XYZ file of C-alpha atoms in Angstrom:
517
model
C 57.424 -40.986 -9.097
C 54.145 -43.076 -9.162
C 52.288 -43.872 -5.630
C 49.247 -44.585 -4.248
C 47.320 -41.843 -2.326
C 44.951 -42.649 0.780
C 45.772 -46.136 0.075
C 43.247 -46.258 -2.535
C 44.388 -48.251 -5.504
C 41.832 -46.147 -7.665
C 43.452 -42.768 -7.589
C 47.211 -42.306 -8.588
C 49.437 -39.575 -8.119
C 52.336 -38.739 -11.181
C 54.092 -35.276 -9.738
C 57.440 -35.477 -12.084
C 58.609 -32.124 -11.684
C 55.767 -30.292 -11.614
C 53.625 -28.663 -9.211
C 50.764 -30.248 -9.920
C 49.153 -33.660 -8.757
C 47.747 -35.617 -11.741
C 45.214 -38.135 -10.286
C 44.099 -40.543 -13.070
C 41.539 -42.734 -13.772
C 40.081 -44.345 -16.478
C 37.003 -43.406 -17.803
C 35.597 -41.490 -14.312
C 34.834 -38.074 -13.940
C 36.347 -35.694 -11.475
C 36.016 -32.717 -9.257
C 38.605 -30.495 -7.922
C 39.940 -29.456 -4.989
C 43.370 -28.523 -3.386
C 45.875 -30.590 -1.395
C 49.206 -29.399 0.189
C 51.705 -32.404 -0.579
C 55.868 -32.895 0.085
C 57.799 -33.879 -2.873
C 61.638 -34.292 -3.133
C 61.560 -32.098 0.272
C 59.341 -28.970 -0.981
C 55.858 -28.440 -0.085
C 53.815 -28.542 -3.185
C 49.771 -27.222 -3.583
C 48.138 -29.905 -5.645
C 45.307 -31.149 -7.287
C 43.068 -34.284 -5.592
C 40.963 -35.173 -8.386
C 37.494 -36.990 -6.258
C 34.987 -39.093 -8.117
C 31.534 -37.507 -8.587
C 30.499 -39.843 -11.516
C 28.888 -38.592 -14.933
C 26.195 -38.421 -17.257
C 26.718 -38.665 -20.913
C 25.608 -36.161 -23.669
C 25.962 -36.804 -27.260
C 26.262 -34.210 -30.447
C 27.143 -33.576 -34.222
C 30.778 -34.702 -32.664
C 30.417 -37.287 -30.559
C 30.023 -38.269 -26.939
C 31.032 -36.132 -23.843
C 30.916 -37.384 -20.117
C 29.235 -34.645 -18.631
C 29.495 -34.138 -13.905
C 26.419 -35.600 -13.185
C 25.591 -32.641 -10.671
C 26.503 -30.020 -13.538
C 23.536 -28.148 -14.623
C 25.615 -27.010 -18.285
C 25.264 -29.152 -20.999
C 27.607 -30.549 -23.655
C 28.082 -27.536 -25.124
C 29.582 -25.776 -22.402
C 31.538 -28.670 -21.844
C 33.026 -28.356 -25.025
C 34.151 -24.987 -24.059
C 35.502 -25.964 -21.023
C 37.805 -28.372 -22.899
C 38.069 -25.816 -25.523
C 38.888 -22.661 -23.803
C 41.236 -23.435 -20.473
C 43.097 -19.811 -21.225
C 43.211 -17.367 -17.838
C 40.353 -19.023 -15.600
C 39.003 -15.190 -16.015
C 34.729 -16.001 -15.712
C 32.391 -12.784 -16.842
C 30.571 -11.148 -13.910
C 27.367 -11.738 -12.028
C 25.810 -8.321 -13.847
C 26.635 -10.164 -17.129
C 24.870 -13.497 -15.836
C 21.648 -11.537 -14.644
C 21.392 -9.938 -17.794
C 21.222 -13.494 -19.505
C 18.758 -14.699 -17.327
C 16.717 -11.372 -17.640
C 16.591 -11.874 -21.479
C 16.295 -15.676 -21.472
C 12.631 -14.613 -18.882
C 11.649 -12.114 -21.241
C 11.813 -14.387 -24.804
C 9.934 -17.448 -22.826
C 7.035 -14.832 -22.206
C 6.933 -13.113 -25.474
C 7.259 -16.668 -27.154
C 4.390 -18.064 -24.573
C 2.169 -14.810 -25.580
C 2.901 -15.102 -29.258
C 1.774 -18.625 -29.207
C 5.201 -19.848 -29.762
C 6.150 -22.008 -26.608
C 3.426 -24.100 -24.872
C 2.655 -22.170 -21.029
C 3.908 -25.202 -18.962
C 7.206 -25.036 -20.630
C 8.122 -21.247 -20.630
C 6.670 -20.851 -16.919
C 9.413 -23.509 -16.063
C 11.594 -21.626 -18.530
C 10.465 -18.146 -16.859
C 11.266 -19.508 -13.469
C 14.975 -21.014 -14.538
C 15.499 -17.987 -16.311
C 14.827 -15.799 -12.947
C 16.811 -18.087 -11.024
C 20.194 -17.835 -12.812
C 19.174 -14.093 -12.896
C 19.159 -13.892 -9.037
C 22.442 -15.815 -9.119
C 21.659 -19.332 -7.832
C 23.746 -21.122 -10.720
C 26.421 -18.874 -11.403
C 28.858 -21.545 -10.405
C 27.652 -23.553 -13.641
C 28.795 -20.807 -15.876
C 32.476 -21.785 -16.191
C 33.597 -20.898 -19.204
C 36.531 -18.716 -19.918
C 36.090 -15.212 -21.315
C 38.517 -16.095 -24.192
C 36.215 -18.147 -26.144
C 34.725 -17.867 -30.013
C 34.215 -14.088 -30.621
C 30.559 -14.385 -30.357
C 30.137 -15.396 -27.464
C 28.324 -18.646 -28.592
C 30.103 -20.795 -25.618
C 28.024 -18.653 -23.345
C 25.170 -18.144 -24.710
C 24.428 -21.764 -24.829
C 25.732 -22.131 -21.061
C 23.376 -20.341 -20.523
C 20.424 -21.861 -22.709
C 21.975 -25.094 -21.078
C 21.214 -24.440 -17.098
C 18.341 -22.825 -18.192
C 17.313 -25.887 -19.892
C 18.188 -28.420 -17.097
C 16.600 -26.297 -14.560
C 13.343 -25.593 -15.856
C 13.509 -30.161 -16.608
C 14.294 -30.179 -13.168
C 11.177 -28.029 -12.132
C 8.657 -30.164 -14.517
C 9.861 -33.326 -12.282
C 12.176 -34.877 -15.337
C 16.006 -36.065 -15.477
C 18.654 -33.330 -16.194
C 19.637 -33.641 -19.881
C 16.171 -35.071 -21.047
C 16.108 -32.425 -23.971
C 12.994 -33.872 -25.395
C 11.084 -31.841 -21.998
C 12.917 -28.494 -22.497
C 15.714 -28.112 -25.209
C 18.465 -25.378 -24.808
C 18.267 -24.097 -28.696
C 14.673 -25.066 -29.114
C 13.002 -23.771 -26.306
C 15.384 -21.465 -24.520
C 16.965 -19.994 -27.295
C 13.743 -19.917 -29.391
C 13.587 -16.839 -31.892
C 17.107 -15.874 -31.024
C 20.694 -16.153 -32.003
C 24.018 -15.262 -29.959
C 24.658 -12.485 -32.023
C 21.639 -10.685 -30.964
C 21.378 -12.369 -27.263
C 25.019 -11.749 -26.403
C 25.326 -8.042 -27.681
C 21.828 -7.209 -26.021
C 23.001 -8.800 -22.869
C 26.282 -6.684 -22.845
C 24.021 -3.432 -23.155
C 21.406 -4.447 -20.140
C 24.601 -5.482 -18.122
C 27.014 -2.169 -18.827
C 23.586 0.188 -18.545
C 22.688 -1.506 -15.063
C 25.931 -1.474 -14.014
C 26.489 2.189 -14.848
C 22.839 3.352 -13.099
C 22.758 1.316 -10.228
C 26.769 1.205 -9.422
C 29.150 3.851 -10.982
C 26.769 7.047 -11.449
C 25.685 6.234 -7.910
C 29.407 6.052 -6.799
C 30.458 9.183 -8.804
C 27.911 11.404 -6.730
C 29.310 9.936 -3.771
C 33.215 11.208 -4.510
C 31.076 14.503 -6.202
C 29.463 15.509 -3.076
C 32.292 14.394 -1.112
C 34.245 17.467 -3.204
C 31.545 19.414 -2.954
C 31.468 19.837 0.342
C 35.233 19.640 0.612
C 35.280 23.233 -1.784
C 33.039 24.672 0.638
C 34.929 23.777 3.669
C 38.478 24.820 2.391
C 36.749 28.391 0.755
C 38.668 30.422 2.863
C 42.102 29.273 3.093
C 44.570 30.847 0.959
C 47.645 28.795 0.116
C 50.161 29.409 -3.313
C 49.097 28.305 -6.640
C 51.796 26.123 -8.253
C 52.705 25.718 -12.382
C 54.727 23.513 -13.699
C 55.752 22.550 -9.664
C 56.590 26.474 -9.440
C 55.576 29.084 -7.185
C 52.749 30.881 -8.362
C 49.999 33.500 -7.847
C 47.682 32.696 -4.743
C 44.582 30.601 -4.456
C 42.594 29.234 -2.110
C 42.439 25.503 -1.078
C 38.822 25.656 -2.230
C 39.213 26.853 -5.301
C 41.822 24.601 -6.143
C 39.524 21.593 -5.558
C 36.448 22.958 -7.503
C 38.868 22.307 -9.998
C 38.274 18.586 -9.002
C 34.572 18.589 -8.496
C 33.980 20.333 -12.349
C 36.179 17.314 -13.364
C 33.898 14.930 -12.288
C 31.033 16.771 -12.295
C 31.794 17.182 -16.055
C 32.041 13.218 -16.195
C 28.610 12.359 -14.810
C 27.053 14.392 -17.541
C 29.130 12.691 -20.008
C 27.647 9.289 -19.058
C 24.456 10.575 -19.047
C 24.624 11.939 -22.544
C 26.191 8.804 -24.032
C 24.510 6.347 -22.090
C 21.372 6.616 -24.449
C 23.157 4.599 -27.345
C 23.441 1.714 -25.121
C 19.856 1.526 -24.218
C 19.551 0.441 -27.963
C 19.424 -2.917 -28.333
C 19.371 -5.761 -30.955
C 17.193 -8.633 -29.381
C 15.339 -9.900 -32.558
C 18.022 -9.601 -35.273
C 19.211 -13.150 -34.881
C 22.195 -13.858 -36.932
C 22.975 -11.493 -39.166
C 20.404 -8.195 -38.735
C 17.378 -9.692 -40.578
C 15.716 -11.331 -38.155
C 15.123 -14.733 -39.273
C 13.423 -17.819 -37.653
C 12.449 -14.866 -34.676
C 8.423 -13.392 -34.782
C 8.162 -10.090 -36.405
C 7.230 -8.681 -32.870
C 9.744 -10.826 -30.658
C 12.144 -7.993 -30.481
C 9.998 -5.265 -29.878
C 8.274 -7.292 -26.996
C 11.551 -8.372 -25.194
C 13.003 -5.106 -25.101
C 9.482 -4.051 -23.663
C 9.885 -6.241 -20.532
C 13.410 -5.920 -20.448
C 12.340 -2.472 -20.050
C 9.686 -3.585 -16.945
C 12.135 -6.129 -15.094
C 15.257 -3.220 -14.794
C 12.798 -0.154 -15.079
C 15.974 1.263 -17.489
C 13.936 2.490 -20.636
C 15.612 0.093 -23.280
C 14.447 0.160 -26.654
C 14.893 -1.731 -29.877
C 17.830 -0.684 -31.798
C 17.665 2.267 -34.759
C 19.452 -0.246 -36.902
C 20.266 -4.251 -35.997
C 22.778 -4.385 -38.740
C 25.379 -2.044 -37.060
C 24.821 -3.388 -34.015
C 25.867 -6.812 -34.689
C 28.440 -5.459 -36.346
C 30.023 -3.267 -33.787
C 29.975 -2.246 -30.623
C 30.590 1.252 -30.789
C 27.959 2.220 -27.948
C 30.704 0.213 -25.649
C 33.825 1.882 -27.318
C 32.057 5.198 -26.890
C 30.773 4.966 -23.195
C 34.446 3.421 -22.527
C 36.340 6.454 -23.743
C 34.020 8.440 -21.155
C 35.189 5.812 -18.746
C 38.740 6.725 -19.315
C 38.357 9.839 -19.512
C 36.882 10.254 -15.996
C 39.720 7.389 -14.640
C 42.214 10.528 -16.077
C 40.439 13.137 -14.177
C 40.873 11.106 -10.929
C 44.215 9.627 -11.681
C 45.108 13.427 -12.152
C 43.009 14.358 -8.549
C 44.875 11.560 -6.639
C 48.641 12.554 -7.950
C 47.784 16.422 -6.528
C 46.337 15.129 -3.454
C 49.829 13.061 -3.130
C 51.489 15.938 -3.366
C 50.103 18.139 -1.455
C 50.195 15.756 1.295
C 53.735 14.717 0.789
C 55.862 14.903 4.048
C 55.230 15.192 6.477
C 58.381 16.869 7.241
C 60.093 17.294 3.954
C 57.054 17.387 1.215
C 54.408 20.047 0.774
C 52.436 19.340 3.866
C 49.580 21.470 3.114
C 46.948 18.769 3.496
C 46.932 15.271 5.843
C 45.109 12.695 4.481
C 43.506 9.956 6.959
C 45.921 6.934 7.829
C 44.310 3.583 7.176
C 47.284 1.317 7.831
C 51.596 1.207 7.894
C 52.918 1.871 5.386
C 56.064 0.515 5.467
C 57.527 -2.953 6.664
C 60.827 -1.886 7.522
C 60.116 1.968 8.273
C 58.215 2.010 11.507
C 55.740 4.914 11.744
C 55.525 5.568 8.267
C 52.240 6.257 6.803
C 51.847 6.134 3.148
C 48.696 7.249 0.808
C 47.713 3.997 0.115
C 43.755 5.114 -0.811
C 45.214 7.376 -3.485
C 47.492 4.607 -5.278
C 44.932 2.122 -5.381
C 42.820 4.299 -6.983
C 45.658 4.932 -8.948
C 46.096 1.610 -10.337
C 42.297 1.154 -10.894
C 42.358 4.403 -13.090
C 45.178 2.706 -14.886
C 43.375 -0.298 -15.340
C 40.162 1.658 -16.667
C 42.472 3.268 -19.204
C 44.486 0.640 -20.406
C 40.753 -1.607 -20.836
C 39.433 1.309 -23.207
C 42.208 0.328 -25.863
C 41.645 -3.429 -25.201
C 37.455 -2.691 -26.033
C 38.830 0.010 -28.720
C 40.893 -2.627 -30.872
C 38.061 -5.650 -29.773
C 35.413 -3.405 -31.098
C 37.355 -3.603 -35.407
C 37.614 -7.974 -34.835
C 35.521 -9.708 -36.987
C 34.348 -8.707 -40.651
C 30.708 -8.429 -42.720
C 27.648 -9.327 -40.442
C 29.122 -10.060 -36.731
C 31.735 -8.378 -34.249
C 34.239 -11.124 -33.326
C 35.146 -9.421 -29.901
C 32.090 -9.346 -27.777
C 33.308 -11.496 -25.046
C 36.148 -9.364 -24.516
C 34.438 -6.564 -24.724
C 31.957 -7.708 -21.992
C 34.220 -8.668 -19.804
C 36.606 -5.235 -19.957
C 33.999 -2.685 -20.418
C 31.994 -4.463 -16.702
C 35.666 -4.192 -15.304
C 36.306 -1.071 -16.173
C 32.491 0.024 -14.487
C 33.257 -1.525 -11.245
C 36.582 -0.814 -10.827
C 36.073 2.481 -11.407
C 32.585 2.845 -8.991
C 34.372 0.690 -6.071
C 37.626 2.731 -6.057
C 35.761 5.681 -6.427
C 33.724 5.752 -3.449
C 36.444 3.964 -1.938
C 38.364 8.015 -2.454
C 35.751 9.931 -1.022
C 34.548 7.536 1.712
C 38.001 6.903 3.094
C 40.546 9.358 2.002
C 39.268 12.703 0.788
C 36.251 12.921 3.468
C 39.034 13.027 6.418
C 41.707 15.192 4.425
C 42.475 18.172 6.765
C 44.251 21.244 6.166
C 47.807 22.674 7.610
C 45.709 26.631 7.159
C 49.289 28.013 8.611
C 51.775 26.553 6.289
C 49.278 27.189 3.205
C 49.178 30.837 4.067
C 52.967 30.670 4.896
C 53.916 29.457 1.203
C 51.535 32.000 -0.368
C 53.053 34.955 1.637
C 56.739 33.832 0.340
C 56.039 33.252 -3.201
C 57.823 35.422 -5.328
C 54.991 35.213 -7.695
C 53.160 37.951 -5.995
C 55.214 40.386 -7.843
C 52.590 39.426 -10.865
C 49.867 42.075 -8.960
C 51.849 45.285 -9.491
C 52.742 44.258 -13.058
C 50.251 46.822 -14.131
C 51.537 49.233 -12.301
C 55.390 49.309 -13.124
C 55.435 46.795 -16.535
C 56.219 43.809 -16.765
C 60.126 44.069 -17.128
C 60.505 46.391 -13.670
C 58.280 44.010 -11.761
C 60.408 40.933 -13.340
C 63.308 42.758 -11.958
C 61.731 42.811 -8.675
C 61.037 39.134 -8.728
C 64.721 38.342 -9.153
C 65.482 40.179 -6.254
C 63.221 38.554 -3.614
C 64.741 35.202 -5.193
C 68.179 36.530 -5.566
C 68.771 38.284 -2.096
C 66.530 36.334 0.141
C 63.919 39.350 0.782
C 60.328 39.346 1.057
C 58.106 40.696 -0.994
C 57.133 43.066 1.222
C 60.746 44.105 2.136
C 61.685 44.327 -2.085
C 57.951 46.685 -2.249
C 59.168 48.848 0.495
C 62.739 49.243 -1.264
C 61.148 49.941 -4.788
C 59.197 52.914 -3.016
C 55.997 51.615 -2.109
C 54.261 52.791 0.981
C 53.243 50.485 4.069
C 49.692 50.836 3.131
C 49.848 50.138 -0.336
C 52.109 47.325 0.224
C 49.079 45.763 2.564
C 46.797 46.394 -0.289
C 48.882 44.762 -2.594
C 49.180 41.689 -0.541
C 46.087 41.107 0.487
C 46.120 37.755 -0.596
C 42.141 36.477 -0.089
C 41.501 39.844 -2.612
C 44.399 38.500 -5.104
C 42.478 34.978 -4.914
C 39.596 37.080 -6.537
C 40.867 38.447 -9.758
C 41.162 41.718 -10.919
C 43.319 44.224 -11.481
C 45.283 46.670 -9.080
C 44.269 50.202 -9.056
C 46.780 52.448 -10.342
C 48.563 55.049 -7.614
C-alpha cells in the first residue's frame, strides 16, 4: 500500500504489514518522530520521517550525510549506522566523566605547550559543557558497539570538537579550527580515555549516590533496632518455631548486613581510584607527554575532589577491568543482603489475617485490580527485582571483564554500562526501602509476644536441667496434646515460680544458661 501523506508528494508512506511507517526520500536527511496511523482497520504507532537537511563529512571510507543540527561527527554516524542493537545509551555520570577528562587533557596539553591557549580554552569550555549535560542528546550511540569503546570516545571528541568551532565563531565540521583526534583527543587513545572514564564515573557514582543512599536505609535500621529493643516475639529456623528474640535484635541482624557492605565499598573502592589516562593504546604511552597522565589525573582529582591517582601499572589496566569486577561482586553481595532483608520483611508482614502479621508495613497503593482492599508489599518487590538485576549484572561485567586478548579488554562498553546500572539501581531502590517502607513498618507487640509464649521451642531453656532427651520428650507433648508450656512444666514437677523464671522470655532473649534447682 503506497500513498501520499499530508498531501505532500515528497514524503511517501510503504506500511506492508508492518508496524512501522517508512517515509522515503531520495537523498534528504531525516528526523524522527511518532505518528498514530489506521491501517487495514488497526491503529498503528509510526514513524514520520521530517526533513531537517544535512551537511556532508568525508573519511578513509567515503562520504556520510551528516543532520545539519547534529553536533557528532562522521564517526559517530558511522556508529549509528553501525550499531542499531537495543537503543540502550550509557548514562549522564558516564558522559560527565568524558567531558571531565576531555577539560583536563586540553589544560595539561595547553600547559605543556602542546595545544595553542585559544584552542583548548574553547576546548576547556566544550569539554565543561557536555560535562554539565547540555549535549547529551548528541551522544546516540548504542552501548553494543566495538569493545573499546572507540564509537564513543570519538562522539565525544566529535561534539567536543564542533562546540568549541562553534565558540571560536566557525562552521560546525570545519576540522581545520578544532579537530576531534588532533586536538580533543590529543595525547590520548580510547583505551586509556574510555577505561579512565569508567573509573571517574563508577567512583562518583558510588560517593555521591549509593554510599550516600546506603546510610540512608543504615540509619533507617538503626533506629528501627532501637525502637523494636524491647519486644519479644519467636525466633523462627528453617520457617520453624524457635527460641525467643526480640524484634530488635532480629533486625540488627539487617543493619550488620549492610553496615558490613558500606565498609566493603570503602575498602575496595581504592582500586578504582587508579587510573590509566596516559597509557594510550597499549600501556606504553606513546604519542602522549611523559607528564600528561600524571597531570590529568591531578585535575581530575581537583574537578571531583575524589583523590584519583595514576594507575600502579597501565598494562593491566587496559587489559582488564578487574577494579569493576571486584567492586561489582561487593555490589551483589550487598543486593543479596537486601534481597534477603525484603523476603523476611514479606513475611513477617504477610496477612493480614492468615500470614505472620507481626509487622505492617506502610500502604503506598492497591494492590490488586480485581481484589478490592488488598494491599500488597509493593516497596519490598521492587527492591526485589532491582537486587536481582544488580546480581544478574555482576556475571554480565564478570564474563565482559575475560573479552578481548593481549593489550586491550574488548568489553568496556558493557561493562560501563552494567556496572553504572547496577550503582543506581541499587542507591535509588535502596533509599526508596528505608524512605518509604521500613521507616513506617509498625509492630503487632501482642501477637509477637503471643507466638513466643506458644512456641514449643522454649523447652530448649531447661535442657540443662533434665538432658536433652527428657526435655525433647516434653516438647512432643506440648505439640502432641495441645498444652502449654507452662501447663507440660507444671506436669513434669516444676513449681509456679520456677516455671515464671523459666519463661521469662526478655531474660531468654539474653543468653545464658538456667541455674540448676
Amino acid at each position: 500500500m503506497i500513498k501520499r501523506w499530508n498531501n505532500s508528494p515528497e514524503f511517501l508512506m510503504s506500511s506492508q504489514i508492518s508496524d512501522r511507517i517508512l517515509i522515503l526520500k531520495k537523498r534528504s536527511i531525516f528526523c524522527k518522530s511518532s505518528i498514530l496511523i489506521c491501517i487495514d482497520g488497526l491503529l498503528r504507532v509510526g514513524i514520520v520521517m521530517e526533513k531537517v537537511g544535512y551537511r556532508v563529512e568525508e573519511d578513509i571510507l567515503g562520504v556520510v550525510e551528516i543532520p545539519i543540527n547534529a553536533y557528532y561527527g562522521i564517526s559517530t554516524a558511522r556508529a549509528i549506522q553501525n550499531f542499531q542493537i537495543s537503543g540502550l545509551r550509557f548514562p549522564r555520570v558516564l558522559i560527565k566523566a568524558f567531558g571531565l577528562i576531555k577539560y583536563a587533557a586540553a589544560k595539561v596539553n595547553m600547559e605543556l605547550g602542546l595545544l595553542e591557549g585559544e584552542k583548548a580554552e574553547a576546548i576547556m569550555k566544550a569539554s565543561m559543557e557536555v560535562a554539565e549535560g547540555r549535549f547529551d542528546v548528541h551522544f546516540p550511540v548504542d552501548i553494543f558497539q566495538t569493545g573499546s569503546g572507540t564509537s564513543t570516545n570519538m562522539n565525544a571528541n566529535e561534539v567536543i570538537a564542533n562546540r568549541a568551532i562553534e565558540i571560536l565563531g566557525g562552521k560546525i565540521g570545519d576540522k581545520k579550527l578544532i579537530h576531534p583526534n588532533d586536538h580533543v583527543n590529543m595525547c590520548q587513545s580510547t583505551n586509556d580515555v574510555f577505561p579512565t572514564a569508567i573509573n571517574v564515573s563508577v567512583a562518583d557514582s558510588i560517593i555521591n549516590h549509593l554510599l550516600p543512599s546506603l546510610e540512608i536505609l543504615n540509619n533507617t535500621l538503626e533506629s528501627k533496632v532501637r525502637e523494636f529493643e524491647g519486644i519479644v516475639k519467636c525466633g523462627r529456623t528453617h520457617l520453624q518455631d524457635a527460641v525467643p528474640i526480640t524484634l530488635g535484635q532480629e533486625f540488627s541482624g539487617y543493619l550488620s548486613a549492610i553496615d558490613h557492605g558500606i565498609e566493603r565499598i570503602k575498602k575496595n573502592i581504592d582500586e578504582l581510584l587508579e587510573l590509566p589516562i596516559g597509557g594510550t593504546a597499549v600501556g606504553t604511552g606513546l604519542n602522549a607527554h611523559p607528564d600528561f597522565g600524571r597531570l590529568v589525573v591531578e585535575e581530575l582529582a581537583r574537578l571531583t575532589g575524589i583523590p584519583f591517582k595514576v594507575a600502579k601499572n597501565k598494562f593491566e589496566a587496559l587489559q582488564l577491568r578487574d577494579s569493576c569486577v571486584s567492586i561489582s561482586g561487593v555490589l551483589k553481595t550487598i543486593a543479596g543482603s537486601i534481597l534477603r532483608l525484603c523476603n523476611d520483611l514479606r513475611l513477617l508482614s504477610s496477612g493480614p489475617n492468615t500470614g505472620l502479621g507481626e509487622i505492617e508495613i506502610p500502604a503506598v497503593q492497591a494492590g490488586s485490580s480485581i481484589m478490592p482492599g488488598k494491599v500488597n508489599p509493593v516497596i519490598l518487590e521492587s527492591t526485589m527485582l532491582a537486587c536481582v538485576k544488580v546480581i544478574g549484572n555482576d556475571l554480565s561485567i564478570t564474563l565482559a571483564n575475560q573479552l578481548g586478548e593481549l593489550e586491550l579488554n574488548m568489553g568496556m562498553p558493557l561493562i560501563a554500562y552494567d556496572l553504572l546500572q547496577s550503582i543506581q539501581i541499587l542507591a535509588n531502590s535502596s533509599r526508596n526501602l528505608a524512605t518509604r517502607c521500613i521507616n513506617g513498618i509498625t509492630p503487632d507487640i501482642e501477637k509477637c509476644r503471643y507466638y513466643a509464649e506458644v512456641s514449643p521451642s522454649l523447652i530448649t531453656v531447661i535442657s540443662p536441667l533434665v538432658g536433652y532427651d527428657a526435655a525433647a520428650k516434653i516438647a512432643r507433648k506440648v505439640v502432641g496434646e495441645k498444652k502449654t508450656v507452662r501447663e507440660a512444666l507444671i506436669e513434669e514437677g516444676f513449681t509456679e515460680r520456677e516455671v515464671d523464671e523459666i519463661l521469662d522470655l526478655k531474660r531468654l532473649t539474653m543468653g545464658g544458661i538456667l541455674r540448676k534447682r
